[in-house]
mmCIF file of C-alpha atoms in Angstrom:
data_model
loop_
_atom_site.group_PDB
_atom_site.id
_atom_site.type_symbol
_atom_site.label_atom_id
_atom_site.label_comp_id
_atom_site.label_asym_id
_atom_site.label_seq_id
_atom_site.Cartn_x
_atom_site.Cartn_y
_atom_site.Cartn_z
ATOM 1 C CA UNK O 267 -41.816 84.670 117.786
ATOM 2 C CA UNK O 268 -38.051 83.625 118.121
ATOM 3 C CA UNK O 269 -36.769 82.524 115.100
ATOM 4 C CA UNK O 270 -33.605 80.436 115.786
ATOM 5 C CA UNK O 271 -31.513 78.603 113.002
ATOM 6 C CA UNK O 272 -30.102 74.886 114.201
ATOM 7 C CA UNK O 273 -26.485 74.035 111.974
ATOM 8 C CA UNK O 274 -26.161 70.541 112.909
ATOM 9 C CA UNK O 275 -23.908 67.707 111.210
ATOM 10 C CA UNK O 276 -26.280 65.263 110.472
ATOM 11 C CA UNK O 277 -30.543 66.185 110.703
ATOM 12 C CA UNK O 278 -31.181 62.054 110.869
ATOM 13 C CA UNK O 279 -31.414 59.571 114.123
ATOM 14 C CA UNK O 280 -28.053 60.627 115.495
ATOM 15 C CA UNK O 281 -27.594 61.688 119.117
ATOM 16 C CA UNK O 282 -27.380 65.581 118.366
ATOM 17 C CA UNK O 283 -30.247 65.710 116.083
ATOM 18 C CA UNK O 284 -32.468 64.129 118.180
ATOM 19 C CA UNK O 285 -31.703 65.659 121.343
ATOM 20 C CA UNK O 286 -32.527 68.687 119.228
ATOM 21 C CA UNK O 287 -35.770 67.145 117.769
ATOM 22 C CA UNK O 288 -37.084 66.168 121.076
ATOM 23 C CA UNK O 289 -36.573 69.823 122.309
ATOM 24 C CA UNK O 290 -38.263 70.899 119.354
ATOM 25 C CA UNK O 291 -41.310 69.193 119.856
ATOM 26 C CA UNK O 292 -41.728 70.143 123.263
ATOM 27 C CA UNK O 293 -41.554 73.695 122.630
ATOM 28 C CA UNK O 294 -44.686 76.225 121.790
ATOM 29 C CA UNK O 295 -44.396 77.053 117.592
ATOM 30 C CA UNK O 296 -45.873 80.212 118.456
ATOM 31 C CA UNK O 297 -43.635 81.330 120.673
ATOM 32 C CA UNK O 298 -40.052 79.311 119.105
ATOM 33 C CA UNK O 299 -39.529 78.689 115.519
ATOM 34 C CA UNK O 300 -36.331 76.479 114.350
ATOM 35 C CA UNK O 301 -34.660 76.491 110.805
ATOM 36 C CA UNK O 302 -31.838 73.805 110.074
ATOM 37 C CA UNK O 303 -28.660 73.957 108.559
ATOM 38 C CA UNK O 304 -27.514 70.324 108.278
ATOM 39 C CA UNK O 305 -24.623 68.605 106.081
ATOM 40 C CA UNK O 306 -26.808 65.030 106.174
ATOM 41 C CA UNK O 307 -28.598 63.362 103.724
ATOM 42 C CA UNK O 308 -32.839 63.902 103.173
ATOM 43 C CA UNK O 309 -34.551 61.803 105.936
ATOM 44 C CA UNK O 310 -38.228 61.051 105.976
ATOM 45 C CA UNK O 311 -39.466 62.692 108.857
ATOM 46 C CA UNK O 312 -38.059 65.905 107.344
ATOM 47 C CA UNK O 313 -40.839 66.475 105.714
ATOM 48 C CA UNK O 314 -43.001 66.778 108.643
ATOM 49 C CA UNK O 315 -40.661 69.630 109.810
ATOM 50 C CA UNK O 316 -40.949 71.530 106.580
ATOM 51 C CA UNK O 317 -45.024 70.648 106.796
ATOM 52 C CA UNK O 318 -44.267 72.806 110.025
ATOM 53 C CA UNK O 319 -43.425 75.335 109.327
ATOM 54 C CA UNK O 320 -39.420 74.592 109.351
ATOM 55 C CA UNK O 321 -37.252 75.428 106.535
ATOM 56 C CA UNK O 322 -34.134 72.462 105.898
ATOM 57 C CA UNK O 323 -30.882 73.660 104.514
ATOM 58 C CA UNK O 324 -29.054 70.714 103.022
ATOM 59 C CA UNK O 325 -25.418 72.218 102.573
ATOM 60 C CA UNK O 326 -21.865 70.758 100.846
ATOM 61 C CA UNK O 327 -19.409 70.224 103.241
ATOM 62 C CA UNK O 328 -16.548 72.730 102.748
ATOM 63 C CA UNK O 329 -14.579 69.004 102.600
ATOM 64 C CA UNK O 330 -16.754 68.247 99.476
ATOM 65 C CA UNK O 331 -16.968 71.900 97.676
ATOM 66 C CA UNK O 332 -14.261 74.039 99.368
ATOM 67 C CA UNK O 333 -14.524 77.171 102.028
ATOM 68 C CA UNK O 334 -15.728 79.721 98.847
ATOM 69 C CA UNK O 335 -18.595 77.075 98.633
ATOM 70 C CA UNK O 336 -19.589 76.899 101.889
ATOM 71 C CA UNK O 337 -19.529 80.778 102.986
ATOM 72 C CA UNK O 338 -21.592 81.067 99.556
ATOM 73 C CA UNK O 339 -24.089 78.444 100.905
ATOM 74 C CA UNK O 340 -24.155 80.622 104.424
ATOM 75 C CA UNK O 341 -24.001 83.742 102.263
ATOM 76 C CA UNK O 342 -27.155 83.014 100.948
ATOM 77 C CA UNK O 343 -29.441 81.801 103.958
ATOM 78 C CA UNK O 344 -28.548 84.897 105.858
ATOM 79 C CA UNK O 345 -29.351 87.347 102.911
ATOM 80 C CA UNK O 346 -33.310 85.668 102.236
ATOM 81 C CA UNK O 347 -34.325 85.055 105.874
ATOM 82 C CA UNK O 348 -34.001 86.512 109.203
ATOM 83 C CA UNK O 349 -33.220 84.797 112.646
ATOM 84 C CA UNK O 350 -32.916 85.878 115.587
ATOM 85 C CA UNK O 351 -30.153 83.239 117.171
ATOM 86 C CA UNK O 352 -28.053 81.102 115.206
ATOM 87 C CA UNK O 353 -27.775 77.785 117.668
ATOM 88 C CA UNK O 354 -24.342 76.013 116.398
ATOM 89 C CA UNK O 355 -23.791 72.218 117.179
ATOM 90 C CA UNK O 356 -21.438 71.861 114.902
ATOM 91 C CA UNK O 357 -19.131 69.013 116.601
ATOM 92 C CA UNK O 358 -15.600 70.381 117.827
ATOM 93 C CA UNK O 359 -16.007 73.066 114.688
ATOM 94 C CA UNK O 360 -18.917 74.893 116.892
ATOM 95 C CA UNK O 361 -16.361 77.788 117.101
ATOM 96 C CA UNK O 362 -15.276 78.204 113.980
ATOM 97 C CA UNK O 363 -19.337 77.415 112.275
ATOM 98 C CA UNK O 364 -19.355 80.808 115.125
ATOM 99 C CA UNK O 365 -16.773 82.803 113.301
ATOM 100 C CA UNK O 366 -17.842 81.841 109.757
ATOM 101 C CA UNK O 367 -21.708 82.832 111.083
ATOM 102 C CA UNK O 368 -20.319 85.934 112.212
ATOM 103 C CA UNK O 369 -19.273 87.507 108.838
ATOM 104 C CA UNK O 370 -22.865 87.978 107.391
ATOM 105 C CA UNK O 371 -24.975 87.516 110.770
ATOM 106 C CA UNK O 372 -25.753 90.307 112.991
ATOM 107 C CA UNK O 373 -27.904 88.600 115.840
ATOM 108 C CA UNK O 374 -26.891 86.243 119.022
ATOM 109 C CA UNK O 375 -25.154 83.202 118.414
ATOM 110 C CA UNK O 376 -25.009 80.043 120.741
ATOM 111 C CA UNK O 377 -22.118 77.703 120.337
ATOM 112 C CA UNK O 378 -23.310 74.077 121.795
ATOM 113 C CA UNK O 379 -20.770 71.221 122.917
ATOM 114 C CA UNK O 380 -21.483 67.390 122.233
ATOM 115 C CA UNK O 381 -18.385 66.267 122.282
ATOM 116 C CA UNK O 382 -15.179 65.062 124.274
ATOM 117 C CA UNK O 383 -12.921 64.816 121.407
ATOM 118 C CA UNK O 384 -12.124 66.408 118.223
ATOM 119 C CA UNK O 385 -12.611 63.250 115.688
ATOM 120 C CA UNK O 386 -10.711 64.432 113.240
ATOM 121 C CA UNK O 387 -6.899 64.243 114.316
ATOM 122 C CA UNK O 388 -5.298 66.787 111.495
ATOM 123 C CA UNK O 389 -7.679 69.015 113.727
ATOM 124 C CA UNK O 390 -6.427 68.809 117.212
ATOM 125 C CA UNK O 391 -3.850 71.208 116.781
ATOM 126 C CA UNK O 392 -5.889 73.439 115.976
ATOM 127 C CA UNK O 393 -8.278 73.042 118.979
ATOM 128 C CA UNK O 394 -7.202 76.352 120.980
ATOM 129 C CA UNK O 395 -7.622 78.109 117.997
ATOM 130 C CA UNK O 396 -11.501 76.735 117.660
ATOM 131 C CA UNK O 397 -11.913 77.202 121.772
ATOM 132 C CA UNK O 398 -11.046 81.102 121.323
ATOM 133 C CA UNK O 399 -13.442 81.482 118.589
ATOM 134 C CA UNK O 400 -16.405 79.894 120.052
ATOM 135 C CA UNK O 401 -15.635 81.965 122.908
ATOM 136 C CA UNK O 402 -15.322 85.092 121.423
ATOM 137 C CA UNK O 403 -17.177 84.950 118.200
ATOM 138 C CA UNK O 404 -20.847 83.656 120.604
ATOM 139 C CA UNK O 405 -23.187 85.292 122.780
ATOM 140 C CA UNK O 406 -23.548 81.983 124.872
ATOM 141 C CA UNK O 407 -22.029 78.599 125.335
ATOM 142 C CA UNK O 408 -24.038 76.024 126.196
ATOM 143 C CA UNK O 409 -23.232 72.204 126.692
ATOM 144 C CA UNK O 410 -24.463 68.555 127.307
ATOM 145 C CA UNK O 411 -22.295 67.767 130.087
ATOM 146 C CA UNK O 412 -19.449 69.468 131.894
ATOM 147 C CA UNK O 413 -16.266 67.564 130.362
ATOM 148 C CA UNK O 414 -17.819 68.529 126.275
ATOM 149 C CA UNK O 415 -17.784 72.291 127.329
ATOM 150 C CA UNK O 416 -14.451 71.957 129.087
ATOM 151 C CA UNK O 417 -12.776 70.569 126.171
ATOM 152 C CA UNK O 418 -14.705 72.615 123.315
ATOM 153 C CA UNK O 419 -14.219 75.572 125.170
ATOM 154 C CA UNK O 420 -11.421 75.563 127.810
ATOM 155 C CA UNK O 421 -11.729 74.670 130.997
ATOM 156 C CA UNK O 422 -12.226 78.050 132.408
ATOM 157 C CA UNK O 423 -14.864 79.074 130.538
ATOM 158 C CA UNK O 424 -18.069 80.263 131.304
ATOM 159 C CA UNK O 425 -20.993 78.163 130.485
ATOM 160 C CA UNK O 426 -24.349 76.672 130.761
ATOM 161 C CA UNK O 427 -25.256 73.055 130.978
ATOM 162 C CA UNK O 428 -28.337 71.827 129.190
ATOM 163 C CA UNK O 429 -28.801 68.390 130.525
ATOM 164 C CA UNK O 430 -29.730 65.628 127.119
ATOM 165 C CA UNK O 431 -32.926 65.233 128.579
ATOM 166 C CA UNK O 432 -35.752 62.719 127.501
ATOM 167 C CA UNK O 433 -39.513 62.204 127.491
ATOM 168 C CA UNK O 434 -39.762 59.548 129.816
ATOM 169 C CA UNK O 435 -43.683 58.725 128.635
ATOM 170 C CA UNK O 436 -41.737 57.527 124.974
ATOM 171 C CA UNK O 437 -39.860 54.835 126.743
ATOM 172 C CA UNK O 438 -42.300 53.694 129.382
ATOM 173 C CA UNK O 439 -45.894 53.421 127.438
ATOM 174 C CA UNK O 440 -44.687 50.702 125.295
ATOM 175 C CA UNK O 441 -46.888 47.403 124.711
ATOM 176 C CA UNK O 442 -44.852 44.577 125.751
ATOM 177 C CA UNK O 443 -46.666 42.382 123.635
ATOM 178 C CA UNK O 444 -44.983 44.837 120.874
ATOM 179 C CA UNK O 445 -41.643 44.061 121.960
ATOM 180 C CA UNK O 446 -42.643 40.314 121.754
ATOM 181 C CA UNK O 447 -43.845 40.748 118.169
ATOM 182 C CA UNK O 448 -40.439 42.466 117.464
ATOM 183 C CA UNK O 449 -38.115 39.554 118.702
ATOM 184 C CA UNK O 450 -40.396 37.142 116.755
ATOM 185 C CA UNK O 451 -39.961 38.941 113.396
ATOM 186 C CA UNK O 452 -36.276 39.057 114.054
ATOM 187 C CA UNK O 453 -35.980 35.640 114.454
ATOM 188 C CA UNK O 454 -34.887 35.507 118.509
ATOM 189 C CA UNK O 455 -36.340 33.288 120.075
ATOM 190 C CA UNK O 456 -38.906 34.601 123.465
ATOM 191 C CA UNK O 457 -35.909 33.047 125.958
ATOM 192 C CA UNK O 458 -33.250 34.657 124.336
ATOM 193 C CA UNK O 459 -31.020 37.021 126.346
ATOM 194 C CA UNK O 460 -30.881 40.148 124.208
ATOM 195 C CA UNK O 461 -27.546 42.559 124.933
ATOM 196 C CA UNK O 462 -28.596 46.144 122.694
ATOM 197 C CA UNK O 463 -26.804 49.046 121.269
ATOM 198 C CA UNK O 464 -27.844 52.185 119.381
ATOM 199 C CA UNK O 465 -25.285 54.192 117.811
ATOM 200 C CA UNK O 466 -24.159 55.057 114.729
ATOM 201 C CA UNK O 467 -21.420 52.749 112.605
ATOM 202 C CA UNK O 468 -18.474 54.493 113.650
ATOM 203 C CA UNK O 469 -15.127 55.063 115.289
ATOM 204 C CA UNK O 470 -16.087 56.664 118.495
ATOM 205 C CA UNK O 471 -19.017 54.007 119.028
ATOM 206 C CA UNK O 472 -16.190 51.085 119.102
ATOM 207 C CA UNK O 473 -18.365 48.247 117.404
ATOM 208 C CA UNK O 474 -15.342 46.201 116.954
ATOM 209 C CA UNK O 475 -14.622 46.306 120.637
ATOM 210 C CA UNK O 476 -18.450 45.458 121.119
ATOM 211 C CA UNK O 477 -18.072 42.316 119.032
ATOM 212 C CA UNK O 478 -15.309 41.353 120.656
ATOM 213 C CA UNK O 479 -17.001 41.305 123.895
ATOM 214 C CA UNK O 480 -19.475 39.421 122.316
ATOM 215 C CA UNK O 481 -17.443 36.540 120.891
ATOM 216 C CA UNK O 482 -16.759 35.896 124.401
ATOM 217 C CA UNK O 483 -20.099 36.212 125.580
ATOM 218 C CA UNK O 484 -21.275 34.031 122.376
ATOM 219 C CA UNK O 485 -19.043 30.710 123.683
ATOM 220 C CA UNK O 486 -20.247 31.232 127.165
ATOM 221 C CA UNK O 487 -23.776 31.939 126.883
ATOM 222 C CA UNK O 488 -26.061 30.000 124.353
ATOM 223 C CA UNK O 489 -28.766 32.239 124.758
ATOM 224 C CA UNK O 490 -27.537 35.374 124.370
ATOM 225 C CA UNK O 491 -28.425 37.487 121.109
ATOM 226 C CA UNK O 492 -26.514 41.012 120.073
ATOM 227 C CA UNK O 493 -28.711 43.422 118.410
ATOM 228 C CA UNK O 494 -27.370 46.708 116.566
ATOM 229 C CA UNK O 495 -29.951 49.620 115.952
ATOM 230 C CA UNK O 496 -28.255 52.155 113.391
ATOM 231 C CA UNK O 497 -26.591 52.504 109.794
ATOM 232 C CA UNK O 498 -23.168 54.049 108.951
ATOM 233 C CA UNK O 499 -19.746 54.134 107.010
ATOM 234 C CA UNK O 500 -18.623 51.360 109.559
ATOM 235 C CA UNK O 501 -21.692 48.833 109.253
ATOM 236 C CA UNK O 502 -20.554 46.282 106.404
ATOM 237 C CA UNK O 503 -16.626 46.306 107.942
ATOM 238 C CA UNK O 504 -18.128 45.330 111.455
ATOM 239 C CA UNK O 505 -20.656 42.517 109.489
ATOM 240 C CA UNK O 506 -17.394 41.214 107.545
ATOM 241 C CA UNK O 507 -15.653 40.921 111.214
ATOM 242 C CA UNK O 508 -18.857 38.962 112.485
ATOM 243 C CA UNK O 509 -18.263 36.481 109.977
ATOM 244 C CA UNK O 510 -15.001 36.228 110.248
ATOM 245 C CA UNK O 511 -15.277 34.773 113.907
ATOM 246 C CA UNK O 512 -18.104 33.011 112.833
ATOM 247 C CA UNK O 513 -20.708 34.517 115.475
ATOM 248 C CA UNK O 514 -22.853 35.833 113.302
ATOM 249 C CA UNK O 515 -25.869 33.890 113.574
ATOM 250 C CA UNK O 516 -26.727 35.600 117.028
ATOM 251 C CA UNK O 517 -25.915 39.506 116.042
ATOM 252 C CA UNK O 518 -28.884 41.136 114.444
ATOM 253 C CA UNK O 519 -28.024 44.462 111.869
ATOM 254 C CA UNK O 520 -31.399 46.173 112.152
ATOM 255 C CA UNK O 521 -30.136 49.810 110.585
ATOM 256 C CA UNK O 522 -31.349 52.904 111.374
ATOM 257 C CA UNK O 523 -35.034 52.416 113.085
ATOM 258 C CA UNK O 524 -37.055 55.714 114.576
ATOM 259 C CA UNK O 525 -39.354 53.079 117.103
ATOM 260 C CA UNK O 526 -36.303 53.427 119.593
ATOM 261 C CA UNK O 527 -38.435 53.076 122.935
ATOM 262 C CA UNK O 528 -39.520 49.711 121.254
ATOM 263 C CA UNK O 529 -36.306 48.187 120.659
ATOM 264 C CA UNK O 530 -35.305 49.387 125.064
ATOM 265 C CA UNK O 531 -38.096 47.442 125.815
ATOM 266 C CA UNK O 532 -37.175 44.304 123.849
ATOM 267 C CA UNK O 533 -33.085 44.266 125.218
ATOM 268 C CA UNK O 534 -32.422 43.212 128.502
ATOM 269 C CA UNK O 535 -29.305 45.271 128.740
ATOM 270 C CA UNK O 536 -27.818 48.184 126.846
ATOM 271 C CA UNK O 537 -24.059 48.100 126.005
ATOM 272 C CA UNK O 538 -21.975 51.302 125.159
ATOM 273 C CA UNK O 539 -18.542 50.521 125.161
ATOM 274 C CA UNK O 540 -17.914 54.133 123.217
ATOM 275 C CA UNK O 541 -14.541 55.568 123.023
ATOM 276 C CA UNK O 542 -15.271 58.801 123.648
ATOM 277 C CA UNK O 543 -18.690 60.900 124.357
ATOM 278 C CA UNK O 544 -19.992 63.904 124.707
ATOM 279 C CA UNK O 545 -23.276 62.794 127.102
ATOM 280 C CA UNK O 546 -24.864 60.335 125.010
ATOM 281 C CA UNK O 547 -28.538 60.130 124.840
ATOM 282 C CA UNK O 548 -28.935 57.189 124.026
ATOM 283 C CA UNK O 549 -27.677 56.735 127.605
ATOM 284 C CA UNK O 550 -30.189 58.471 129.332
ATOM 285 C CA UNK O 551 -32.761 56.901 127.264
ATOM 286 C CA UNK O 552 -31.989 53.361 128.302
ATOM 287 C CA UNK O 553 -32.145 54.710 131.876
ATOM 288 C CA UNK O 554 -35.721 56.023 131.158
ATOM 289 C CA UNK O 555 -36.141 52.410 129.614
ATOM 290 C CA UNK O 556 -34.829 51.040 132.912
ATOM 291 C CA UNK O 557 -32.333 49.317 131.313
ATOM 292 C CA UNK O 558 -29.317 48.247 133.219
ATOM 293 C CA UNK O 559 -26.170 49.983 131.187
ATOM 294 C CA UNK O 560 -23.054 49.130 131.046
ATOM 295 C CA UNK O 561 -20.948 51.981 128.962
ATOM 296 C CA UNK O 562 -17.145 52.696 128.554
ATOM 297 C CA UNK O 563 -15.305 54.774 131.333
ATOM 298 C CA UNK O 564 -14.414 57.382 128.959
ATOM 299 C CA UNK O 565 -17.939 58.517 128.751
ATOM 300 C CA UNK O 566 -19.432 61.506 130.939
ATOM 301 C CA UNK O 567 -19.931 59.935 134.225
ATOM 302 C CA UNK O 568 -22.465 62.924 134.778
ATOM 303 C CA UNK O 569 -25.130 60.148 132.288
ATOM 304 C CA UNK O 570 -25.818 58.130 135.657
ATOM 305 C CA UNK O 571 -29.195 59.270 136.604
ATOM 306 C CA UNK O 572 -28.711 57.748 139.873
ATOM 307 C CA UNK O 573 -30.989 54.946 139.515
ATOM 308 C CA UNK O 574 -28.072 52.338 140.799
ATOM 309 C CA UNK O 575 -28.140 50.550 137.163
ATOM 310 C CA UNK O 576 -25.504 51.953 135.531
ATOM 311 C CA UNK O 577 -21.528 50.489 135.413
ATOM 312 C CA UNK O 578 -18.678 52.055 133.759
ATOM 313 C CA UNK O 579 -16.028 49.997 132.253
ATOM 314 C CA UNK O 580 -12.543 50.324 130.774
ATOM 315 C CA UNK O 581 -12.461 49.363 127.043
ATOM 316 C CA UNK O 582 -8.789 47.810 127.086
ATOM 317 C CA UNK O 583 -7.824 44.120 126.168
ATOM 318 C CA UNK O 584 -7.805 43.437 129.831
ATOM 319 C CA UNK O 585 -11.321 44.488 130.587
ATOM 320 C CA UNK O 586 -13.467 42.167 128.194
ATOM 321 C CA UNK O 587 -14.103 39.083 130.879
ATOM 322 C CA UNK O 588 -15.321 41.729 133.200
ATOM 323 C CA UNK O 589 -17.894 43.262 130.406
ATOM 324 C CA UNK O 590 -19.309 39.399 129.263
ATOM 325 C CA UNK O 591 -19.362 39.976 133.397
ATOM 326 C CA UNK O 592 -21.025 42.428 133.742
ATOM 327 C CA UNK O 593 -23.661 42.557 130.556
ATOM 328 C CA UNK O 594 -24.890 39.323 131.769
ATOM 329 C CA UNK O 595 -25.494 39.778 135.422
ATOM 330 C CA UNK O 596 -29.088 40.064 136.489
ATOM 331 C CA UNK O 597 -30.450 42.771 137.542
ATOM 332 C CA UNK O 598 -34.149 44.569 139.108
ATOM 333 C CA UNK O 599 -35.557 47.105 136.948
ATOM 334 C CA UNK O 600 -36.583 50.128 138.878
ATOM 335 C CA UNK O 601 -40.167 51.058 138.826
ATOM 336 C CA UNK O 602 -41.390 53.967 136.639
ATOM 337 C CA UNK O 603 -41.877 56.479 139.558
ATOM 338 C CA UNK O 604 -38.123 55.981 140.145
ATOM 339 C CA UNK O 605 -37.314 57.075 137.384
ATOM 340 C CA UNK O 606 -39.577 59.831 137.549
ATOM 341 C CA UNK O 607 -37.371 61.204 140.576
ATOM 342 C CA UNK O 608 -34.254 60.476 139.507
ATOM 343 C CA UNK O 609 -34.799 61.847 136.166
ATOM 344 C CA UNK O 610 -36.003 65.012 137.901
ATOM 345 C CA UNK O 611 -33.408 65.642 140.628
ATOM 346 C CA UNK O 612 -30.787 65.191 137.806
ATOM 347 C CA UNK O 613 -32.087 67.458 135.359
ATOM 348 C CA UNK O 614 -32.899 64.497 132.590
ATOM 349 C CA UNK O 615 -36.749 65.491 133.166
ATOM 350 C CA UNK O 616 -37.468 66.450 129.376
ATOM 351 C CA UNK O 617 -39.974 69.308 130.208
ATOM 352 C CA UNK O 618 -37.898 71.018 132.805
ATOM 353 C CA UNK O 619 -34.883 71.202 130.510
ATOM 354 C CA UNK O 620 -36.763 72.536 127.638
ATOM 355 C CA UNK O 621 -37.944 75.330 130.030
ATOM 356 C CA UNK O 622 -34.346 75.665 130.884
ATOM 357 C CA UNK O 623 -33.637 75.952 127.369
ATOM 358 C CA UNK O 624 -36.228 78.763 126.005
ATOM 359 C CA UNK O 625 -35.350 80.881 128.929
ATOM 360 C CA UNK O 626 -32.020 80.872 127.321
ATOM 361 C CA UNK O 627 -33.498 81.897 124.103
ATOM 362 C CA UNK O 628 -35.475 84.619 125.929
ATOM 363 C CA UNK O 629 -33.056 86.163 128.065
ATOM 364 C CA UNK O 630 -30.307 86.384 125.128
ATOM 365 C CA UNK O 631 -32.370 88.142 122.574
ATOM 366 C CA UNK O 632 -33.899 90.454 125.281
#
């Protein structure tokens, strides 16, 4: 067995986690074992990781306790269990989680990139020094897309993609009359238009931008309803701004929700007007939805599966009539064996990735 420990931000509904937890559950426990480092909060499904076989390190950020803290914390894992890889996704920090790994662990170490930009802007000067470490302080760099491992790692770096892949059963086998029952017990009416977005309350999802498209969308369209799947620092700021241009009688706060496929089937059309991305997802899982998607320009174009229902806009004051556009043009749904191929010939194919992935595994602690 491969034992493999996962350091992730956030173990919760998040993009990287459950890109991660898809993966997971795809893979053989035999044959692939994960542990997780994570600075989140206790979630409920964690429990069925731990009932497992997984073990769930909740650790203090070193913003919170301080670096002594926080090589303690890593000090201690790495002294009362033994891995094989240590599998870092550790935002735009991946290379220095790398170095600090490095100090107490022996074995291969895989840095992972998820993002296009370093959030935290006292950190961007530093972002050459982070690039060198990943590079020199891993055994492997692997990616979502090809713009997160050119800016986590330098654009001439050497690296693998690993394509944020989905199970495209989840988002197909849902019960329509489901999705019905949903819109009823939010209080939409069956003829509503219903615009969606998943993503967590915060800067780089660009919620206010969102409602701004929507106030426009809200005068125009009577029928149109906004609905926001996901919790976060941000949520009660963007509700405050709701009221404040009095549209919130159509925008529906439904917090963090692990039915995802559910709420795809009930929108008619997925918004992500993010400001920056690594691949998102959530954007290949509205594909697999068939969901037409508009997102921001700044995101990964490499997300478009192909499938001819995806737009990319800019998110600038200009560009707001041609998202209320946009959002509420009509469009075909393709079929499900469409999606099939084009999920396939693009590498979004869930069980071909996580072959892709486990060969990695294999052929690094060979």
């Amino acid at each position: 067995m491969i034992r493999i420990l996962q350091i992730v931000p956030t173990l919760g509904y998040g993009g990287v986690a459950q890109f991660l937890l898809n993966y997971y559950k795809q893979m053989d426990k035999n044959e692939i074992r994960f542990d997780f480092i994570t600075h989140g909060s206790i979630e409920a499904f964690h429990q069925e990781l731990i009932d497992g076989g997984s073990q769930i390190f909740y650790f203090k950020s070193i913003g919170k306790e301080g670096l002594k803290y926080y090589l303690k914390q890593l000090k201690d894992v790495f002294e009362n269990n033994t891995y094989d890889i240590v599998h870092t996704h550790d935002g735009h920090l991946v290379g220095l989680t790398a170095f600090f790994c490095r100090r107490y662990f022996k074995g291969k170490i895989i840095c992972h990139a998820h993002t296009t930009l370093c959030v935290n802007p006292r950190h961007r000067h530093f972002m050459p020094m982070f690039r060198w470490m990943a590079r020199h302080n891993s055994d492997k760099l692997l990616g979502c897309g090809v713009l997160a491992c050119q800016y986590i790692y330098g654009k001439n770096s050497k690296f693998k993609v690993i394509h944020n892949a989905v199970d495209i059963d989840r988002f197909q086998q849902v019960n329509n009359e489901d999705a019905l029952a949903l819109r009823k017990q939010l209080g939409i009416p069956q003829d509503a238009f219903i615009i969606g977005h998943v993503g967590l309350f915060s800067p780089p999802k660009n919620h206010f931008y969102l409602v701004r498209i929507f106030e426009k969308i809200y005068h125009l369209h009577k029928n149109a309803h906004l609905v926001l799947v996901g919790g976060g620092e941000l949520q009660e700021d963007v509700k405050q701004e709701c009221k404040r241009k009095g549209i919130e009688n159509r925008i529906h706060f439904v917090g963090k929700q692990s039915n995802i496929p559910l709420y795809m089937r009930m929108f008619n059309v997925f918004a992500l007007p993010s400001r920056w991305e690594g691949l998102p997802v959530v954007g290949v899982e509205a594909q697999a939805a068939g969901l037409h998607c508009v997102m921001a320009e700044a995101i990964d174009h490499d997300v478009d599966t192909g499938l001819g229902i995806v737009n990319f806009l800019p998110t600038t004051e200009n560009a707001l009539d041609k998202w209320e556009i946009t959002l509420m043009k009509s469009y075909a749904s393709p079929c499900r064996k469409d999606i099939e191929i084009a999920m396939k010939a693009t590498g979004y194919e869930i069980k071909g990735s996580v072959n892709s992935l486990v060969n990695v595994y294999k052929d690094i602690v060979k």
